[in-house]
Structures are given as structure tokens and as C-alpha cells.
Amino acid sequence: MAVDVYFNFNGNCREAVEFYADVFNTGAPHIMTFAEAPPNPEYKLPDEAKDLVMHARINIKGSNVMFSDVFPGMPYVQGNNITLAFISDDLEEVKSVFHKLKDGGKVNMELQETFWSKCYGSVKDKFGTEWQVSHDSGENAM
């Protein structure tokens, strides 16, 4: 699988993804809000997060481009709002890549199971590049 680009926005993600879908004629994007994610009984979703985009994706000439709003209270710096997403159907490869990227870097989220992946983590490598590493079993179509 390829390395994908992941954009973060500060509350205007829906507008941005719809704009890029129009620019690149990709068709209507599937957009998932934070309110549409499975609820966590240990954490009440704040009202200001409910309509924000948790995940959207379009395909531009064979390249997946993914989008999300930052969660309320999380830092956002325009210009530094892009991460790279390494996605593989090989679980051992996902683990290996994550552990190599974290050497000398900073783990933002340890590898763990999420509702969209059996193994997902995020890390800033020693060069300051933000990465999302995820196992894709082919079960989810997000």
C-alpha cells in the first residue's frame, strides 16, 4: 500500500474536503463526524465536537488524501497540519514501521486497537515528521 497524505483543519474540514473534491472532480466524499463514531461510555463527546469531521477521504488520480478537523482543545498550526499515513495489510510490517519511526522520536498514541483498525498508532519521528501507522485488514471502507 502507499503512503497517504492526511490534512488537519481547524473546524473547516468539511468545506475543505468538498472544495478539493470539486477541484479534482472526485465525486462526493464520504464524511464521518465525531458524533458518528462509536460512543465511549467513559468519555462524553463535547457538543462543539459533534459536527466536526473525524475522517474524510478522496482519491486524487490514484492517491488517497484524507482529512480531519482537530479535536477541540488540540493544537493546530496552519502550515503544519499535514501528516503522512502509512497503511498496510501486513500487521507485522505496521508494528515494525511504528517501532522504527519512534526511535528518537515522540509517540503521540501507542499502537492499539481502534474501531477502524486492529492496530493504529501515531508518532513524530526524530526529524519532526508526523506519522499515522495503521493496519488495514480490508474490513473497513473509511
PDB file of C-alpha atoms in Angstrom:
ATOM      1  CA  MET A   1       0.000   0.000   0.000  1.00  0.00           C
ATOM      2  CA  ALA A   2       1.029   3.608  -0.475  1.00  0.00           C
ATOM      3  CA  VAL A   3       1.868   6.376   1.946  1.00  0.00           C
ATOM      4  CA  ASP A   4      -1.128   8.708   2.110  1.00  0.00           C
ATOM      5  CA  VAL A   5      -1.376  12.400   2.955  1.00  0.00           C
ATOM      6  CA  TYR A   6      -3.529  13.400   5.967  1.00  0.00           C
ATOM      7  CA  PHE A   7      -4.671  17.016   6.364  1.00  0.00           C
ATOM      8  CA  ASN A   8      -5.973  18.500   9.613  1.00  0.00           C
ATOM      9  CA  PHE A   9      -8.211  21.549   9.729  1.00  0.00           C
ATOM     10  CA  ASN A  10      -9.469  23.799  12.485  1.00  0.00           C
ATOM     11  CA  GLY A  11     -13.243  23.469  12.133  1.00  0.00           C
ATOM     12  CA  ASN A  12     -13.465  23.979   8.373  1.00  0.00           C
ATOM     13  CA  CYS A  13     -12.606  20.467   7.202  1.00  0.00           C
ATOM     14  CA  ARG A  14     -16.000  19.815   5.565  1.00  0.00           C
ATOM     15  CA  GLU A  15     -15.588  22.952   3.452  1.00  0.00           C
ATOM     16  CA  ALA A  16     -12.014  21.977   2.514  1.00  0.00           C
ATOM     17  CA  VAL A  17     -12.737  18.369   1.536  1.00  0.00           C
ATOM     18  CA  GLU A  18     -15.768  19.402  -0.528  1.00  0.00           C
ATOM     19  CA  PHE A  19     -13.636  22.083  -2.214  1.00  0.00           C
ATOM     20  CA  TYR A  20     -10.861  19.605  -3.109  1.00  0.00           C
ATOM     21  CA  ALA A  21     -13.402  17.001  -4.266  1.00  0.00           C
ATOM     22  CA  ASP A  22     -14.794  19.631  -6.654  1.00  0.00           C
ATOM     23  CA  VAL A  23     -11.363  20.843  -7.793  1.00  0.00           C
ATOM     24  CA  PHE A  24     -10.182  17.315  -8.607  1.00  0.00           C
ATOM     25  CA  ASN A  25     -13.608  16.046  -9.744  1.00  0.00           C
ATOM     26  CA  THR A  26     -13.560  13.061  -7.367  1.00  0.00           C
ATOM     27  CA  GLY A  27     -17.292  12.874  -6.695  1.00  0.00           C
ATOM     28  CA  ALA A  28     -18.944  13.427  -3.335  1.00  0.00           C
ATOM     29  CA  PRO A  29     -16.669  12.427  -0.440  1.00  0.00           C
ATOM     30  CA  HIS A  30     -17.787  10.223   2.437  1.00  0.00           C
ATOM     31  CA  ILE A  31     -17.560  12.364   5.557  1.00  0.00           C
ATOM     32  CA  MET A  32     -17.733  10.947   9.099  1.00  0.00           C
ATOM     33  CA  THR A  33     -18.261  13.297  12.046  1.00  0.00           C
ATOM     34  CA  PHE A  34     -17.069  12.733  15.607  1.00  0.00           C
ATOM     35  CA  ALA A  35     -20.737  12.210  16.583  1.00  0.00           C
ATOM     36  CA  GLU A  36     -20.951   9.258  14.159  1.00  0.00           C
ATOM     37  CA  ALA A  37     -18.081   7.390  15.841  1.00  0.00           C
ATOM     38  CA  PRO A  38     -18.990   4.620  18.278  1.00  0.00           C
ATOM     39  CA  PRO A  39     -19.623   6.246  21.678  1.00  0.00           C
ATOM     40  CA  ASN A  40     -17.156   5.814  24.502  1.00  0.00           C
ATOM     41  CA  PRO A  41     -19.055   5.397  27.799  1.00  0.00           C
ATOM     42  CA  GLU A  42     -16.019   6.721  29.701  1.00  0.00           C
ATOM     43  CA  TYR A  43     -15.933   9.981  27.740  1.00  0.00           C
ATOM     44  CA  LYS A  44     -18.832  12.282  26.865  1.00  0.00           C
ATOM     45  CA  LEU A  45     -18.332  13.885  23.478  1.00  0.00           C
ATOM     46  CA  PRO A  46     -18.387  17.689  23.855  1.00  0.00           C
ATOM     47  CA  ASP A  47     -21.144  19.441  21.904  1.00  0.00           C
ATOM     48  CA  GLU A  48     -18.615  21.551  19.990  1.00  0.00           C
ATOM     49  CA  ALA A  49     -17.021  18.367  18.574  1.00  0.00           C
ATOM     50  CA  LYS A  50     -20.150  16.598  17.342  1.00  0.00           C
ATOM     51  CA  ASP A  51     -20.387  18.190  13.883  1.00  0.00           C
ATOM     52  CA  LEU A  52     -16.643  18.345  13.271  1.00  0.00           C
ATOM     53  CA  VAL A  53     -15.176  15.966  10.706  1.00  0.00           C
ATOM     54  CA  MET A  54     -13.460  12.955  12.245  1.00  0.00           C
ATOM     55  CA  HIS A  55     -12.475  11.446   8.896  1.00  0.00           C
ATOM     56  CA  ALA A  56     -12.977  12.031   5.186  1.00  0.00           C
ATOM     57  CA  ARG A  57     -11.121  10.703   2.179  1.00  0.00           C
ATOM     58  CA  ILE A  58     -10.958  11.387  -1.531  1.00  0.00           C
ATOM     59  CA  ASN A  59      -8.856   9.749  -4.197  1.00  0.00           C
ATOM     60  CA  ILE A  60      -6.955  12.086  -6.493  1.00  0.00           C
ATOM     61  CA  LYS A  61      -5.595  10.270  -9.536  1.00  0.00           C
ATOM     62  CA  GLY A  62      -4.809   7.129  -7.517  1.00  0.00           C
ATOM     63  CA  SER A  63      -3.587   8.871  -4.344  1.00  0.00           C
ATOM     64  CA  ASN A  64      -5.676   8.774  -1.183  1.00  0.00           C
ATOM     65  CA  VAL A  65      -5.931  12.142   0.535  1.00  0.00           C
ATOM     66  CA  MET A  66      -7.504  12.082   3.992  1.00  0.00           C
ATOM     67  CA  PHE A  67      -8.919  14.880   6.103  1.00  0.00           C
ATOM     68  CA  SER A  68      -9.985  15.616   9.681  1.00  0.00           C
ATOM     69  CA  ASP A  69     -10.776  18.528  11.958  1.00  0.00           C
ATOM     70  CA  VAL A  70      -8.575  18.763  15.037  1.00  0.00           C
ATOM     71  CA  PHE A  71     -10.457  17.858  18.191  1.00  0.00           C
ATOM     72  CA  PRO A  72     -11.439  20.889  20.312  1.00  0.00           C
ATOM     73  CA  GLY A  73      -8.558  21.850  22.603  1.00  0.00           C
ATOM     74  CA  MET A  74      -5.891  20.140  20.481  1.00  0.00           C
ATOM     75  CA  PRO A  75      -3.141  22.305  18.965  1.00  0.00           C
ATOM     76  CA  TYR A  76      -3.485  23.460  15.378  1.00  0.00           C
ATOM     77  CA  VAL A  77      -0.854  25.341  13.391  1.00  0.00           C
ATOM     78  CA  GLN A  78      -1.722  26.262   9.816  1.00  0.00           C
ATOM     79  CA  GLY A  79       1.090  25.049   7.587  1.00  0.00           C
ATOM     80  CA  ASN A  80       1.992  22.211   9.984  1.00  0.00           C
ATOM     81  CA  ASN A  81      -1.345  20.483   9.562  1.00  0.00           C
ATOM     82  CA  ILE A  82      -0.192  17.611   7.349  1.00  0.00           C
ATOM     83  CA  THR A  83       0.789  14.115   8.459  1.00  0.00           C
ATOM     84  CA  LEU A  84       1.775  11.057   6.464  1.00  0.00           C
ATOM     85  CA  ALA A  85      -0.255   7.882   6.868  1.00  0.00           C
ATOM     86  CA  PHE A  86       1.418   4.500   6.399  1.00  0.00           C
ATOM     87  CA  ILE A  87      -1.259   1.857   5.919  1.00  0.00           C
ATOM     88  CA  SER A  88      -0.532  -1.820   5.379  1.00  0.00           C
ATOM     89  CA  ASP A  89      -2.434  -5.091   5.350  1.00  0.00           C
ATOM     90  CA  ASP A  90       0.639  -6.728   6.958  1.00  0.00           C
ATOM     91  CA  LEU A  91       0.295  -6.405  10.750  1.00  0.00           C
ATOM     92  CA  GLU A  92       3.959  -7.201  11.428  1.00  0.00           C
ATOM     93  CA  GLU A  93       5.033  -4.541   8.941  1.00  0.00           C
ATOM     94  CA  VAL A  94       2.824  -1.980  10.724  1.00  0.00           C
ATOM     95  CA  LYS A  95       4.457  -2.820  14.060  1.00  0.00           C
ATOM     96  CA  SER A  96       7.967  -2.753  12.610  1.00  0.00           C
ATOM     97  CA  VAL A  97       7.482   0.610  10.879  1.00  0.00           C
ATOM     98  CA  PHE A  98       5.979   2.159  14.022  1.00  0.00           C
ATOM     99  CA  HIS A  99       8.820   0.977  16.283  1.00  0.00           C
ATOM    100  CA  LYS A 100      11.466   2.202  13.844  1.00  0.00           C
ATOM    101  CA  LEU A 101       9.776   5.604  13.475  1.00  0.00           C
ATOM    102  CA  LYS A 102       9.529   6.084  17.236  1.00  0.00           C
ATOM    103  CA  ASP A 103      13.289   5.525  17.727  1.00  0.00           C
ATOM    104  CA  GLY A 104      14.483   9.003  18.695  1.00  0.00           C
ATOM    105  CA  GLY A 105      11.003  10.417  18.146  1.00  0.00           C
ATOM    106  CA  LYS A 106       7.909  11.038  20.274  1.00  0.00           C
ATOM    107  CA  VAL A 107       4.912   8.721  20.456  1.00  0.00           C
ATOM    108  CA  ASN A 108       1.596  10.559  20.290  1.00  0.00           C
ATOM    109  CA  MET A 109      -0.504   7.383  20.529  1.00  0.00           C
ATOM    110  CA  GLU A 110       0.889   3.913  21.178  1.00  0.00           C
ATOM    111  CA  LEU A 111      -0.121   1.113  18.838  1.00  0.00           C
ATOM    112  CA  GLN A 112      -3.576  -0.052  19.852  1.00  0.00           C
ATOM    113  CA  GLU A 113      -6.854  -1.367  18.542  1.00  0.00           C
ATOM    114  CA  THR A 114      -9.382   1.270  17.478  1.00  0.00           C
ATOM    115  CA  PHE A 115     -12.824   0.957  15.964  1.00  0.00           C
ATOM    116  CA  TRP A 116     -11.306   1.479  12.491  1.00  0.00           C
ATOM    117  CA  SER A 117      -8.143  -0.613  12.825  1.00  0.00           C
ATOM    118  CA  LYS A 118      -6.852  -3.604  14.775  1.00  0.00           C
ATOM    119  CA  CYS A 119      -3.542  -1.752  15.115  1.00  0.00           C
ATOM    120  CA  TYR A 120      -3.138   2.043  14.914  1.00  0.00           C
ATOM    121  CA  GLY A 121      -0.636   4.494  16.352  1.00  0.00           C
ATOM    122  CA  SER A 122       0.784   7.941  15.738  1.00  0.00           C
ATOM    123  CA  VAL A 123       4.307   9.198  16.194  1.00  0.00           C
ATOM    124  CA  LYS A 124       6.521  12.194  15.422  1.00  0.00           C
ATOM    125  CA  ASP A 125       9.825  10.863  14.113  1.00  0.00           C
ATOM    126  CA  LYS A 126      13.235  12.251  15.066  1.00  0.00           C
ATOM    127  CA  PHE A 127      13.065  14.641  12.099  1.00  0.00           C
ATOM    128  CA  GLY A 128       9.751  16.161  13.247  1.00  0.00           C
ATOM    129  CA  THR A 129       7.581  14.397  10.668  1.00  0.00           C
ATOM    130  CA  GLU A 130       4.176  13.308  11.965  1.00  0.00           C
ATOM    131  CA  TRP A 131       3.116   9.767  11.013  1.00  0.00           C
ATOM    132  CA  GLN A 132      -0.046   7.731  11.406  1.00  0.00           C
ATOM    133  CA  VAL A 133       0.581   3.992  11.153  1.00  0.00           C
ATOM    134  CA  SER A 134      -2.379   1.696  10.630  1.00  0.00           C
ATOM    135  CA  HIS A 135      -3.260  -1.903   9.818  1.00  0.00           C
ATOM    136  CA  ASP A 136      -5.880  -2.274   7.117  1.00  0.00           C
ATOM    137  CA  SER A 137      -7.472  -5.689   7.044  1.00  0.00           C
ATOM    138  CA  GLY A 138      -9.783  -4.634   4.228  1.00  0.00           C
ATOM    139  CA  GLU A 139     -12.815  -4.813   6.532  1.00  0.00           C
ATOM    140  CA  ASN A 140     -13.419  -1.065   6.875  1.00  0.00           C
ATOM    141  CA  ALA A 141     -14.178   1.247   3.995  1.00  0.00           C
ATOM    142  CA  MET A 142     -13.443   4.535   5.764  1.00  0.00           C
TER     143      MET A 142
END
